[in-house]
XYZ file of C-alpha atoms in Angstrom:
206
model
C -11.266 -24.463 13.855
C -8.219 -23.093 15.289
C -6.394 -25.620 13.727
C -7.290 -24.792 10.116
C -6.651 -21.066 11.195
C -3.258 -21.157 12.605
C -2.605 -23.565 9.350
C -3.395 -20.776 6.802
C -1.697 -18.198 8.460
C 1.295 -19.889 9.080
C 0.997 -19.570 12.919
C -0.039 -16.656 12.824
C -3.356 -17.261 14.731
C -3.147 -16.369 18.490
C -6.420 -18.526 19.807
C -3.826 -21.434 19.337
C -0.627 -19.679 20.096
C -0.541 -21.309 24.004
C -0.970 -24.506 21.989
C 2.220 -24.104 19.939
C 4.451 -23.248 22.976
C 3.389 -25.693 25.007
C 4.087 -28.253 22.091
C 0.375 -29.829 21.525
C 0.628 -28.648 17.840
C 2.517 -31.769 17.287
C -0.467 -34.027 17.770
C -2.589 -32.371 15.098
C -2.556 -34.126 11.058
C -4.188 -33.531 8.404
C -5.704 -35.493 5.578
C -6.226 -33.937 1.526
C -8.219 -36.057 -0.724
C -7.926 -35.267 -4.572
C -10.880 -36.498 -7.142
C -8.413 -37.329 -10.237
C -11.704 -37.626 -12.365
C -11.773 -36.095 -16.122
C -14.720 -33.809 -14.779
C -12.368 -32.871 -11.834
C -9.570 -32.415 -13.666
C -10.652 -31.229 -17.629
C -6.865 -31.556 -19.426
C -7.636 -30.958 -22.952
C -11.202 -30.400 -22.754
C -11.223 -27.268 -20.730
C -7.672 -25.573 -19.943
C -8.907 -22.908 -17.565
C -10.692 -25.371 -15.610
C -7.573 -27.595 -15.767
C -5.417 -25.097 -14.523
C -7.653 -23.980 -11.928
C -7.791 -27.404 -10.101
C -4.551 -27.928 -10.321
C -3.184 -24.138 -8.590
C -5.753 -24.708 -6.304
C -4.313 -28.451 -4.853
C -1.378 -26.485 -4.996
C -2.080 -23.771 -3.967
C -3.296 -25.222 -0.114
C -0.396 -27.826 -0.281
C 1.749 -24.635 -0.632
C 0.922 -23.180 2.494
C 0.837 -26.210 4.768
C 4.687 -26.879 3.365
C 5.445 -23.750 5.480
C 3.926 -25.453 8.775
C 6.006 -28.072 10.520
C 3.529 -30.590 11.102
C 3.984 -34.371 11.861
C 1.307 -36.018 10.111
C 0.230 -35.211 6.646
C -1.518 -37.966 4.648
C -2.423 -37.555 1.013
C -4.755 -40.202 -1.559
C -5.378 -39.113 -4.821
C -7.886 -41.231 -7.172
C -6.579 -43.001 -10.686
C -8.432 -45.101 -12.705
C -7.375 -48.245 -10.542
C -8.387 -46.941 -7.295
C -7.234 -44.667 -4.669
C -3.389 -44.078 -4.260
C -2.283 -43.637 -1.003
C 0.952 -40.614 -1.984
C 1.897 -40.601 2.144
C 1.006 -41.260 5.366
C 1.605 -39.728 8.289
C 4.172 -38.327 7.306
C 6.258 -34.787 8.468
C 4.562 -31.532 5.955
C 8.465 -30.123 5.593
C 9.596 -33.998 4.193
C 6.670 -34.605 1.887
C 6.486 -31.166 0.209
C 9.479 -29.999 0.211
C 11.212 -28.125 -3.434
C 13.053 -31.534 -3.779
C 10.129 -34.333 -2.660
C 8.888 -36.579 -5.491
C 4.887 -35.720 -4.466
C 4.864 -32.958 -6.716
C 5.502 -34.469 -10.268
C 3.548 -37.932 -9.053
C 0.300 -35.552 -8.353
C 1.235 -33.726 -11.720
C 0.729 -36.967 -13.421
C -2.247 -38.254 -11.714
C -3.665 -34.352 -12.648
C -2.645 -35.234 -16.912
C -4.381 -39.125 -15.949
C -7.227 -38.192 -15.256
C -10.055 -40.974 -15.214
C -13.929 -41.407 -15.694
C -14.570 -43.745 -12.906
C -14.760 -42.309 -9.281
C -13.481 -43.591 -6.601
C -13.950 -41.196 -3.975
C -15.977 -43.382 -1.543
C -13.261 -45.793 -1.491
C -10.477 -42.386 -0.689
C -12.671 -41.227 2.139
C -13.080 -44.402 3.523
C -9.231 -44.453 3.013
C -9.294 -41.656 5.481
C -12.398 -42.589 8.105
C -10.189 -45.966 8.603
C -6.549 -44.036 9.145
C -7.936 -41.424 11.557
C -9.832 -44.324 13.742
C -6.264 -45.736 14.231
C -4.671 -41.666 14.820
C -3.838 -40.525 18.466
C -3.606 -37.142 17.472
C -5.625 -34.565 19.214
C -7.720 -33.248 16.240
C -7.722 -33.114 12.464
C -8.772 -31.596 9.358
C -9.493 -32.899 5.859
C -9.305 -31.573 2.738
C -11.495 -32.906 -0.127
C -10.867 -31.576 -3.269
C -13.602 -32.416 -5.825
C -16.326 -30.985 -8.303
C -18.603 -33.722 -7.106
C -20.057 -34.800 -10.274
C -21.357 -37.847 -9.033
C -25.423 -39.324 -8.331
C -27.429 -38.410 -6.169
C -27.034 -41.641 -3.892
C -23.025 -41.453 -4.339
C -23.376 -37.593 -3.247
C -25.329 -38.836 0.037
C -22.825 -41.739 0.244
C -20.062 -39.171 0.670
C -22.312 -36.754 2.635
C -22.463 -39.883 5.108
C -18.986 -40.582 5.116
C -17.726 -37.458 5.564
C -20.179 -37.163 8.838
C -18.484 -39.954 10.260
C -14.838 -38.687 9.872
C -16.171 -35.418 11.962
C -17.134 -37.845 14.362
C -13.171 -38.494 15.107
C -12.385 -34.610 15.764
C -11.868 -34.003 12.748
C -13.069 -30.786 10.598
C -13.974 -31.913 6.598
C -14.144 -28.882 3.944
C -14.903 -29.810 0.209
C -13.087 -27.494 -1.913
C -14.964 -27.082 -5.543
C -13.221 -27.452 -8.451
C -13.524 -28.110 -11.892
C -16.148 -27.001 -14.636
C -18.984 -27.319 -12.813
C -18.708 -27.754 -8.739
C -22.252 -27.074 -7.767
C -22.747 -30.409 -6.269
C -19.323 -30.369 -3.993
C -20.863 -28.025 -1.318
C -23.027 -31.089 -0.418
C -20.291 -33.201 0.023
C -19.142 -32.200 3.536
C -20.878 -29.508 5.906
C -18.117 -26.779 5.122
C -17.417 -26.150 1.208
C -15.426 -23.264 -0.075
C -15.158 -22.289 -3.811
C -12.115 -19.838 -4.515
C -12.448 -18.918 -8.370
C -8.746 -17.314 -7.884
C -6.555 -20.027 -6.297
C -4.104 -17.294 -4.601
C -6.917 -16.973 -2.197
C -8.307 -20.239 -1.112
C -6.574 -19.961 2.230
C -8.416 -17.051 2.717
C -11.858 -18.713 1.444
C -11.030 -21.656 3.750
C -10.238 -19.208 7.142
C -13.560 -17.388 6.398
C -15.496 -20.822 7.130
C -14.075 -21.202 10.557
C -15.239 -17.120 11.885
């Protein structure tokens, strides 16, 4: 929790203040996980939707690219499988103005696909952060978690097991219709303006 709050307010948050001087925010990472499905991510079938997924991903990604932190790993979904976009690597390399993430998450966003492959992302992630050393962690899982019932507890399961590794999971709903994504993790936030997500997140953690 004080993690994800000195995150969105760029260090801002005193309750982990000591922990930035004394240098132990260096062995905190975090982990986003973007659904790339046609329900997730509407492109010519629902604009506002569309553009709402899309500012919200970047929206969060935003805000941790003002946060110098060491370990930032990002898998977005195609119609092949997950694709792993970094790992590990430094927030102020991977999303910086110049870094090539943006335009290849722009063009998984216009790619969207019909199959999911969201177990296989998260179990992407459950599989990295067994082999982290870093103190504690927080993933993001951005989805509108159209899927069955059993793939919904699947996730549910999965997502249990990450927390297990001190590590905080929060399902942030997009896309038309994200009822089912606040039973994808035990923390879900739906922001229908993207500006405030950070916000939306923050409130989950007070």
């Amino acid at each position: 929790p004080g993690l994800v709050k000195f995150l969105l307010t760029n260090g801002q948050d005193t309750k982990i203040f000591l922990d930035k001087k004394s240098g132990l925010i260096s062995s905190y990472s975090v982990f986003i996980v973007i659904d790339c499905t046609t329900s997730s991510f509407a492109k010519g079938t629902n604009e506002i939707a569309f553009a709402h997924a899309v500012q919200s991903v970047f929206s969060l990604l935003t805000t941790l690219s003002h946060i110098d932190l060491p370990s930032l790993t990002i898998i977005a979904t195609s119609d092949r499988g997950p694709v792993l976009l970094c790992n590990g690597e430094s927030t102020f390399s991977v999303l910086s103005s110049s870094s090539l993430i943006w335009p290849a998450l722009f063009q998984l966003f216009t790619n969207s696909h019909y199959e999911n492959h969201i177990i296989s992302a998260l179990s992407a992630v459950l599989t990295l952060r067994m082999q982290q050393k870093t103190v504690s962690s927080v993933c993001f899982v951005f989805s509108d978690g159209n899927y069955s019932s059993k793939t919904c507890g699947t996730i549910s399961e999965l997502t249990k097991s990450i927390e297990t590794y001190k590590t905080s999971v929060i399902s942030i709903c997009i896309g038309n219709e994200p009822t089912n994504a606040t039973k994808l993790a035990r923390r879900a936030v739906w922001s229908p303006n993207p500006k405030y997500l950070s916000k939306g997140i923050a409130t989950l953690f007070e």
